[in-house]
Amino acid sequence: MVPKVASIIIVAHNSWPDLALAIQTSLSQSYRPLEVIVVDNASTDETASMVPARFGDTVRYLRQPQNRYDGGGYNAGLRAATGEYVQFLDADDFLAPDKIELQVRAFIDNPEADLVRGAYRRFRRQPGLARWEERELPR
């Protein structure tokens, strides 16, 4: 069986340099084949120059002429995506290295599923302080 493409859609607005980590963790996924699409909602920071300069053709970069917020960004990315599996990601979030692989496996093991979600870790940064919160989802 040929593996199906997974699309990771990252929406950004004035989120450089946090966006770089979101892109890097997306590109570093253990699952293949994979496409990473960055939708820039009219950023005025370094996003428009840094994404193509740093990541080149390893990501598909789409720039919207005005900020369409998360929903408009996700919709634009979804229209451009070619994947059977889709992961939406905010520019200030990042993925564990095997996240897509584990979730694709859950889809394969449960073919009737339309949506798969998993545990997550949330953190807040403040000078000198990082607070982590582990969340396991109910089964």
Tab-separated table of N, CA and C in Angstrom:
chain	number	residue	atom	x	y	z
A	1	MET	N	0.839	-1.184	0.000
A	1	MET	CA	0.000	0.000	0.000
A	1	MET	C	0.882	1.245	0.000
A	2	VAL	N	0.606	2.186	-0.899
A	2	VAL	CA	1.354	3.436	-0.980
A	2	VAL	C	0.833	4.384	0.099
A	3	PRO	N	1.734	4.937	0.928
A	3	PRO	CA	1.274	5.863	1.970
A	3	PRO	C	0.609	7.102	1.369
A	4	LYS	N	-0.391	7.615	2.046
A	4	LYS	CA	-1.107	8.804	1.598
A	4	LYS	C	-0.422	10.055	2.145
A	5	VAL	N	-0.487	11.126	1.372
A	5	VAL	CA	0.141	12.393	1.754
A	5	VAL	C	-0.574	12.994	2.964
A	6	ALA	N	0.209	13.527	3.881
A	6	ALA	CA	-0.309	14.309	5.002
A	6	ALA	C	0.060	15.767	4.756
A	7	SER	N	-0.905	16.658	4.923
A	7	SER	CA	-0.687	18.092	4.747
A	7	SER	C	-0.721	18.771	6.112
A	8	ILE	N	0.304	19.553	6.408
A	8	ILE	CA	0.332	20.372	7.612
A	8	ILE	C	0.162	21.816	7.163
A	9	ILE	N	-0.902	22.450	7.643
A	9	ILE	CA	-1.225	23.826	7.260
A	9	ILE	C	-0.976	24.724	8.458
A	10	ILE	N	-0.032	25.650	8.303
A	10	ILE	CA	0.341	26.569	9.377
A	10	ILE	C	-0.134	27.968	8.994
A	11	VAL	N	-0.923	28.592	9.854
A	11	VAL	CA	-1.393	29.951	9.617
A	11	VAL	C	-0.582	30.908	10.480
A	12	ALA	N	-0.113	31.990	9.837
A	12	ALA	CA	0.754	32.939	10.527
A	12	ALA	C	0.313	34.375	10.295
A	13	HIS	N	0.489	35.184	11.299
A	13	HIS	CA	0.336	36.638	11.176
A	13	HIS	C	1.285	37.284	12.170
A	14	ASN	N	2.335	37.900	11.657
A	14	ASN	CA	3.335	38.578	12.494
A	14	ASN	C	3.851	37.655	13.599
A	15	SER	N	4.227	36.441	13.237
A	15	SER	CA	4.674	35.461	14.226
A	15	SER	C	6.123	35.039	14.075
A	16	TRP	N	6.899	35.759	13.295
A	16	TRP	CA	8.313	35.410	13.189
A	16	TRP	C	9.009	35.881	14.452
A	17	PRO	N	9.867	35.125	15.133
A	17	PRO	CA	10.515	33.882	14.725
A	17	PRO	C	9.846	32.611	15.240
A	18	ASP	N	8.745	32.725	16.016
A	18	ASP	CA	8.070	31.505	16.491
A	18	ASP	C	7.659	30.605	15.334
A	19	LEU	N	7.268	31.196	14.227
A	19	LEU	CA	6.865	30.434	13.051
A	19	LEU	C	7.956	29.477	12.587
A	20	ALA	N	9.213	29.877	12.728
A	20	ALA	CA	10.328	29.013	12.296
A	20	ALA	C	10.294	27.674	13.024
A	21	LEU	N	9.986	27.677	14.316
A	21	LEU	CA	9.909	26.423	15.080
A	21	LEU	C	8.712	25.587	14.629
A	22	ALA	N	7.588	26.227	14.360
A	22	ALA	CA	6.420	25.490	13.869
A	22	ALA	C	6.742	24.805	12.542
A	23	ILE	N	7.420	25.523	11.651
A	23	ILE	CA	7.790	24.939	10.359
A	23	ILE	C	8.790	23.808	10.548
A	24	GLN	N	9.819	24.037	11.352
A	24	GLN	CA	10.857	23.016	11.529
A	24	GLN	C	10.298	21.732	12.137
A	25	THR	N	9.414	21.849	13.135
A	25	THR	CA	8.844	20.633	13.725
A	25	THR	C	7.901	19.934	12.752
A	26	SER	N	7.310	20.687	11.848
A	26	SER	CA	6.460	20.076	10.820
A	26	SER	C	7.304	19.320	9.800
A	27	LEU	N	8.388	19.940	9.353
A	27	LEU	CA	9.273	19.287	8.384
A	27	LEU	C	9.992	18.074	8.971
A	28	SER	N	10.136	18.026	10.286
A	28	SER	CA	10.878	16.950	10.956
A	28	SER	C	10.004	15.764	11.333
A	29	GLN	N	8.801	15.702	10.851
A	29	GLN	CA	7.913	14.585	11.185
A	29	GLN	C	8.468	13.270	10.647
A	30	SER	N	8.233	12.200	11.397
A	30	SER	CA	8.683	10.875	10.971
A	30	SER	C	7.826	10.329	9.827
A	31	TYR	N	6.624	10.819	9.673
A	31	TYR	CA	5.722	10.333	8.625
A	31	TYR	C	6.087	10.944	7.278
A	32	ARG	N	6.035	10.141	6.252
A	32	ARG	CA	6.216	10.580	4.868
A	32	ARG	C	5.229	9.828	4.010
A	33	PRO	N	4.698	10.369	2.924
A	33	PRO	CA	4.965	11.672	2.333
A	33	PRO	C	4.209	12.782	3.070
A	34	LEU	N	4.796	13.975	3.008
A	34	LEU	CA	4.323	15.094	3.802
A	34	LEU	C	4.481	16.385	3.013
A	35	GLU	N	3.525	17.285	3.143
A	35	GLU	CA	3.676	18.636	2.606
A	35	GLU	C	3.385	19.624	3.729
A	36	VAL	N	4.133	20.715	3.742
A	36	VAL	CA	3.934	21.776	4.727
A	36	VAL	C	3.553	23.035	3.961
A	37	ILE	N	2.412	23.598	4.337
A	37	ILE	CA	1.896	24.806	3.692
A	37	ILE	C	1.832	25.906	4.744
A	38	VAL	N	2.477	27.028	4.471
A	38	VAL	CA	2.426	28.188	5.357
A	38	VAL	C	1.537	29.232	4.703
A	39	VAL	N	0.489	29.638	5.417
A	39	VAL	CA	-0.404	30.688	4.932
A	39	VAL	C	-0.119	31.937	5.762
A	40	ASP	N	0.414	32.950	5.104
A	40	ASP	CA	0.768	34.209	5.748
A	40	ASP	C	-0.398	35.173	5.582
A	41	ASN	N	-0.995	35.544	6.690
A	41	ASN	CA	-2.131	36.461	6.691
A	41	ASN	C	-1.643	37.914	6.703
A	42	ALA	N	-0.957	38.331	5.635
A	42	ALA	CA	-0.525	39.726	5.441
A	42	ALA	C	0.362	40.232	6.573
A	43	SER	N	1.327	39.437	6.987
A	43	SER	CA	2.245	39.848	8.054
A	43	SER	C	3.033	41.085	7.641
A	44	THR	N	3.363	41.908	8.637
A	44	THR	CA	4.200	43.079	8.403
A	44	THR	C	5.572	42.917	9.048
A	45	ASP	N	5.827	41.765	9.638
A	45	ASP	CA	7.145	41.477	10.225
A	45	ASP	C	8.019	40.793	9.169
A	46	GLU	N	8.999	40.020	9.578
A	46	GLU	CA	9.945	39.387	8.665
A	46	GLU	C	9.424	38.111	8.001
A	47	THR	N	8.199	37.712	8.273
A	47	THR	CA	7.664	36.449	7.766
A	47	THR	C	7.813	36.318	6.250
A	48	ALA	N	7.404	37.337	5.500
A	48	ALA	CA	7.399	37.258	4.035
A	48	ALA	C	8.791	37.057	3.452
A	49	SER	N	9.817	37.576	4.087
A	49	SER	CA	11.177	37.388	3.562
A	49	SER	C	11.863	36.162	4.153
A	50	MET	N	11.616	35.863	5.419
A	50	MET	CA	12.341	34.792	6.102
A	50	MET	C	11.863	33.392	5.725
A	51	VAL	N	10.572	33.194	5.540
A	51	VAL	CA	10.090	31.839	5.213
A	51	VAL	C	10.707	31.346	3.902
A	52	PRO	N	10.603	32.114	2.796
A	52	PRO	CA	11.239	31.631	1.562
A	52	PRO	C	12.762	31.542	1.676
A	53	ALA	N	13.387	32.491	2.365
A	53	ALA	CA	14.851	32.475	2.470
A	53	ALA	C	15.339	31.281	3.278
A	54	ARG	N	14.693	30.977	4.380
A	54	ARG	CA	15.156	29.899	5.259
A	54	ARG	C	14.692	28.525	4.806
A	55	PHE	N	13.479	28.416	4.272
A	55	PHE	CA	12.911	27.097	3.988
A	55	PHE	C	12.769	26.784	2.502
A	56	GLY	N	12.922	27.775	1.651
A	56	GLY	CA	12.903	27.558	0.205
A	56	GLY	C	11.715	26.740	-0.254
A	57	ASP	N	12.002	25.741	-1.098
A	57	ASP	CA	10.912	24.930	-1.652
A	57	ASP	C	10.541	23.731	-0.771
A	58	THR	N	11.036	23.692	0.477
A	58	THR	CA	10.612	22.620	1.383
A	58	THR	C	9.223	22.898	1.953
A	59	VAL	N	8.742	24.142	1.814
A	59	VAL	CA	7.378	24.492	2.220
A	59	VAL	C	6.697	25.211	1.066
A	60	ARG	N	5.386	25.158	1.057
A	60	ARG	CA	4.610	25.975	0.112
A	60	ARG	C	4.178	27.210	0.882
A	61	TYR	N	4.603	28.363	0.396
A	61	TYR	CA	4.320	29.630	1.065
A	61	TYR	C	3.239	30.373	0.296
A	62	LEU	N	2.126	30.656	0.974
A	62	LEU	CA	1.019	31.405	0.388
A	62	LEU	C	0.835	32.680	1.200
A	63	ARG	N	0.800	33.806	0.523
A	63	ARG	CA	0.591	35.076	1.219
A	63	ARG	C	-0.769	35.640	0.822
A	64	GLN	N	-1.577	35.924	1.836
A	64	GLN	CA	-2.879	36.536	1.593
A	64	GLN	C	-2.722	38.059	1.657
A	65	PRO	N	-3.412	38.790	0.792
A	65	PRO	CA	-3.239	40.244	0.751
A	65	PRO	C	-3.793	40.968	1.973
A	66	GLN	N	-4.636	40.304	2.714
A	66	GLN	CA	-5.128	40.876	3.968
A	66	GLN	C	-5.307	39.761	4.979
A	67	ASN	N	-5.347	40.141	6.247
A	67	ASN	CA	-5.482	39.159	7.316
A	67	ASN	C	-6.890	38.578	7.301
A	68	ARG	N	-6.972	37.290	7.002
A	68	ARG	CA	-8.253	36.580	6.999
A	68	ARG	C	-8.417	35.757	8.280
A	69	TYR	N	-7.539	36.001	9.239
A	69	TYR	CA	-7.576	35.342	10.540
A	69	TYR	C	-7.420	33.829	10.383
A	70	ASP	N	-7.553	33.112	11.487
A	70	ASP	CA	-7.290	31.667	11.448
A	70	ASP	C	-8.183	30.940	10.446
A	71	GLY	N	-9.479	31.180	10.504
A	71	GLY	CA	-10.412	30.463	9.623
A	71	GLY	C	-10.115	30.685	8.155
A	72	GLY	N	-9.893	31.937	7.779
A	72	GLY	CA	-9.582	32.243	6.384
A	72	GLY	C	-8.245	31.659	5.957
A	73	GLY	N	-7.280	31.651	6.876
A	73	GLY	CA	-5.978	31.047	6.580
A	73	GLY	C	-6.072	29.538	6.416
A	74	TYR	N	-6.805	28.889	7.320
A	74	TYR	CA	-6.960	27.436	7.219
A	74	TYR	C	-7.709	27.060	5.937
A	75	ASN	N	-8.732	27.825	5.582
A	75	ASN	CA	-9.469	27.540	4.347
A	75	ASN	C	-8.577	27.694	3.118
A	76	ALA	N	-7.750	28.735	3.079
A	76	ALA	CA	-6.824	28.925	1.949
A	76	ALA	C	-5.836	27.767	1.878
A	77	GLY	N	-5.309	27.349	3.025
A	77	GLY	CA	-4.379	26.220	3.053
A	77	GLY	C	-5.037	24.927	2.634
A	78	LEU	N	-6.265	24.724	3.060
A	78	LEU	CA	-6.995	23.502	2.700
A	78	LEU	C	-7.257	23.443	1.193
A	79	ARG	N	-7.557	24.575	0.589
A	79	ARG	CA	-7.756	24.604	-0.868
A	79	ARG	C	-6.468	24.245	-1.609
A	80	ALA	N	-5.331	24.600	-1.050
A	80	ALA	CA	-4.038	24.332	-1.702
A	80	ALA	C	-3.494	22.936	-1.386
A	81	ALA	N	-4.007	22.309	-0.348
A	81	ALA	CA	-3.467	21.029	0.123
A	81	ALA	C	-3.790	19.887	-0.840
A	82	THR	N	-2.859	18.931	-0.882
A	82	THR	CA	-3.078	17.727	-1.690
A	82	THR	C	-3.209	16.480	-0.812
A	83	GLY	N	-3.069	16.625	0.481
A	83	GLY	CA	-3.034	15.473	1.369
A	83	GLY	C	-4.387	14.864	1.676
A	84	GLU	N	-4.341	13.576	1.961
A	84	GLU	CA	-5.512	12.836	2.442
A	84	GLU	C	-5.755	13.151	3.917
A	85	TYR	N	-4.664	13.399	4.640
A	85	TYR	CA	-4.714	13.736	6.058
A	85	TYR	C	-4.311	15.199	6.207
A	86	VAL	N	-4.988	15.926	7.120
A	86	VAL	CA	-4.710	17.349	7.287
A	86	VAL	C	-4.505	17.652	8.771
A	87	GLN	N	-3.436	18.407	9.046
A	87	GLN	CA	-3.130	18.889	10.387
A	87	GLN	C	-3.108	20.412	10.331
A	88	PHE	N	-3.984	21.069	11.086
A	88	PHE	CA	-3.952	22.525	11.202
A	88	PHE	C	-3.045	22.899	12.365
A	89	LEU	N	-2.263	23.944	12.179
A	89	LEU	CA	-1.294	24.341	13.199
A	89	LEU	C	-1.194	25.859	13.223
A	90	ASP	N	-1.188	26.434	14.419
A	90	ASP	CA	-0.938	27.861	14.563
A	90	ASP	C	0.560	28.104	14.537
A	91	ALA	N	0.957	29.304	14.183
A	91	ALA	CA	2.374	29.637	14.008
A	91	ALA	C	3.170	29.599	15.301
A	92	ASP	N	2.512	29.659	16.433
A	92	ASP	CA	3.234	29.610	17.709
A	92	ASP	C	3.116	28.243	18.378
A	93	ASP	N	2.736	27.228	17.622
A	93	ASP	CA	2.640	25.852	18.124
A	93	ASP	C	3.709	24.997	17.459
A	94	PHE	N	3.960	23.840	18.032
A	94	PHE	CA	4.881	22.911	17.397
A	94	PHE	C	4.434	21.490	17.655
A	95	LEU	N	4.982	20.569	16.853
A	95	LEU	CA	4.545	19.169	16.859
A	95	LEU	C	5.625	18.248	17.402
A	96	ALA	N	5.220	17.224	18.137
A	96	ALA	CA	6.137	16.155	18.519
A	96	ALA	C	6.565	15.436	17.240
A	97	PRO	N	7.777	14.886	17.187
A	97	PRO	CA	8.317	14.320	15.944
A	97	PRO	C	7.501	13.189	15.326
A	98	ASP	N	6.725	12.464	16.114
A	98	ASP	CA	5.953	11.339	15.587
A	98	ASP	C	4.443	11.581	15.602
A	99	LYS	N	4.025	12.821	15.793
A	99	LYS	CA	2.598	13.112	15.914
A	99	LYS	C	1.802	12.662	14.691
A	100	ILE	N	2.235	13.053	13.511
A	100	ILE	CA	1.482	12.708	12.306
A	100	ILE	C	1.480	11.195	12.097
A	101	GLU	N	2.608	10.556	12.309
A	101	GLU	CA	2.689	9.096	12.152
A	101	GLU	C	1.696	8.386	13.078
A	102	LEU	N	1.639	8.795	14.335
A	102	LEU	CA	0.724	8.169	15.291
A	102	LEU	C	-0.733	8.405	14.908
A	103	GLN	N	-1.036	9.599	14.438
A	103	GLN	CA	-2.425	9.871	14.098
A	103	GLN	C	-2.840	9.188	12.792
A	104	VAL	N	-1.940	9.090	11.834
A	104	VAL	CA	-2.263	8.336	10.612
A	104	VAL	C	-2.496	6.873	10.960
A	105	ARG	N	-1.668	6.334	11.842
A	105	ARG	CA	-1.857	4.947	12.278
A	105	ARG	C	-3.236	4.770	12.925
A	106	ALA	N	-3.673	5.769	13.704
A	106	ALA	CA	-4.998	5.689	14.325
A	106	ALA	C	-6.099	5.689	13.266
A	107	PHE	N	-5.931	6.470	12.192
A	107	PHE	CA	-6.900	6.443	11.096
A	107	PHE	C	-6.914	5.084	10.407
A	108	ILE	N	-5.748	4.518	10.176
A	108	ILE	CA	-5.665	3.211	9.504
A	108	ILE	C	-6.295	2.124	10.376
A	109	ASP	N	-6.048	2.187	11.682
A	109	ASP	CA	-6.604	1.197	12.606
A	109	ASP	C	-8.106	1.380	12.822
A	110	ASN	N	-8.617	2.568	12.548
A	110	ASN	CA	-10.032	2.888	12.757
A	110	ASN	C	-10.589	3.553	11.495
A	111	PRO	N	-10.794	2.788	10.436
A	111	PRO	CA	-11.173	3.379	9.149
A	111	PRO	C	-12.497	4.147	9.174
A	112	GLU	N	-13.326	3.929	10.178
A	112	GLU	CA	-14.590	4.661	10.269
A	112	GLU	C	-14.399	6.061	10.851
A	113	ALA	N	-13.220	6.373	11.358
A	113	ALA	CA	-12.954	7.673	11.998
A	113	ALA	C	-12.812	8.788	10.968
A	114	ASP	N	-13.372	9.937	11.302
A	114	ASP	CA	-13.223	11.139	10.485
A	114	ASP	C	-12.236	12.119	11.104
A	115	LEU	N	-11.993	11.966	12.401
A	115	LEU	CA	-11.162	12.892	13.154
A	115	LEU	C	-10.371	12.126	14.195
A	116	VAL	N	-9.113	12.475	14.343
A	116	VAL	CA	-8.272	11.859	15.373
A	116	VAL	C	-7.626	12.988	16.160
A	117	ARG	N	-7.626	12.868	17.469
A	117	ARG	CA	-6.945	13.839	18.314
A	117	ARG	C	-6.133	13.104	19.348
A	118	GLY	N	-5.216	13.797	19.966
A	118	GLY	CA	-4.355	13.136	20.933
A	118	GLY	C	-4.040	14.045	22.102
A	119	ALA	N	-3.220	13.547	22.995
A	119	ALA	CA	-2.790	14.326	24.152
A	119	ALA	C	-1.933	15.493	23.676
A	120	TYR	N	-1.833	16.501	24.508
A	120	TYR	CA	-1.003	17.639	24.151
A	120	TYR	C	-0.341	18.227	25.388
A	121	ARG	N	0.634	19.054	25.148
A	121	ARG	CA	1.349	19.755	26.216
A	121	ARG	C	1.241	21.236	25.917
A	122	ARG	N	0.814	21.987	26.884
A	122	ARG	CA	0.673	23.430	26.724
A	122	ARG	C	1.683	24.117	27.629
A	123	PHE	N	2.287	25.167	27.113
A	123	PHE	CA	3.206	25.912	27.951
A	123	PHE	C	3.073	27.400	27.697
A	124	ARG	N	3.472	28.154	28.694
A	124	ARG	CA	3.503	29.606	28.612
A	124	ARG	C	4.911	30.057	28.926
A	125	ARG	N	5.366	31.030	28.162
A	125	ARG	CA	6.693	31.567	28.417
A	125	ARG	C	6.575	32.937	29.067
A	126	GLN	N	7.330	33.109	30.114
A	126	GLN	CA	7.520	34.399	30.750
A	126	GLN	C	8.984	34.472	31.090
A	127	PRO	N	9.551	35.663	31.187
A	127	PRO	CA	10.980	35.733	31.520
A	127	PRO	C	11.311	34.908	32.766
A	128	GLY	N	12.206	33.942	32.565
A	128	GLY	CA	12.651	33.119	33.685
A	128	GLY	C	11.693	32.031	34.117
A	129	LEU	N	10.570	31.865	33.427
A	129	LEU	CA	9.567	30.898	33.872
A	129	LEU	C	8.963	30.173	32.677
A	130	ALA	N	8.916	28.857	32.761
A	130	ALA	CA	8.178	28.073	31.764
A	130	ALA	C	7.228	27.173	32.533
A	131	ARG	N	5.980	27.224	32.202
A	131	ARG	CA	4.973	26.421	32.895
A	131	ARG	C	4.383	25.427	31.903
A	132	TRP	N	4.468	24.136	32.232
A	132	TRP	CA	3.970	23.071	31.356
A	132	TRP	C	2.701	22.498	31.939
A	133	GLU	N	1.820	22.108	31.079
A	133	GLU	CA	0.580	21.462	31.489
A	133	GLU	C	0.332	20.287	30.557
A	134	GLU	N	0.310	19.071	31.103
A	134	GLU	CA	0.069	17.863	30.309
A	134	GLU	C	-1.434	17.617	30.253
A	135	ARG	N	-1.923	17.264	29.078
A	135	ARG	CA	-3.335	16.964	28.924
A	135	ARG	C	-3.513	15.638	28.207
A	136	GLU	N	-4.041	14.671	28.876
A	136	GLU	CA	-4.441	13.411	28.252
A	136	GLU	C	-5.916	13.510	27.941
A	137	LEU	N	-6.297	13.112	26.785
A	137	LEU	CA	-7.693	13.189	26.393
A	137	LEU	C	-8.429	11.922	26.811
A	138	PRO	N	-9.709	12.063	27.157
A	138	PRO	CA	-10.486	10.873	27.519
A	138	PRO	C	-10.657	9.964	26.307
A	139	ARG	N	-10.740	8.690	26.562
A	139	ARG	CA	-10.924	7.714	25.474
A	139	ARG	C	-12.376	7.477	25.216
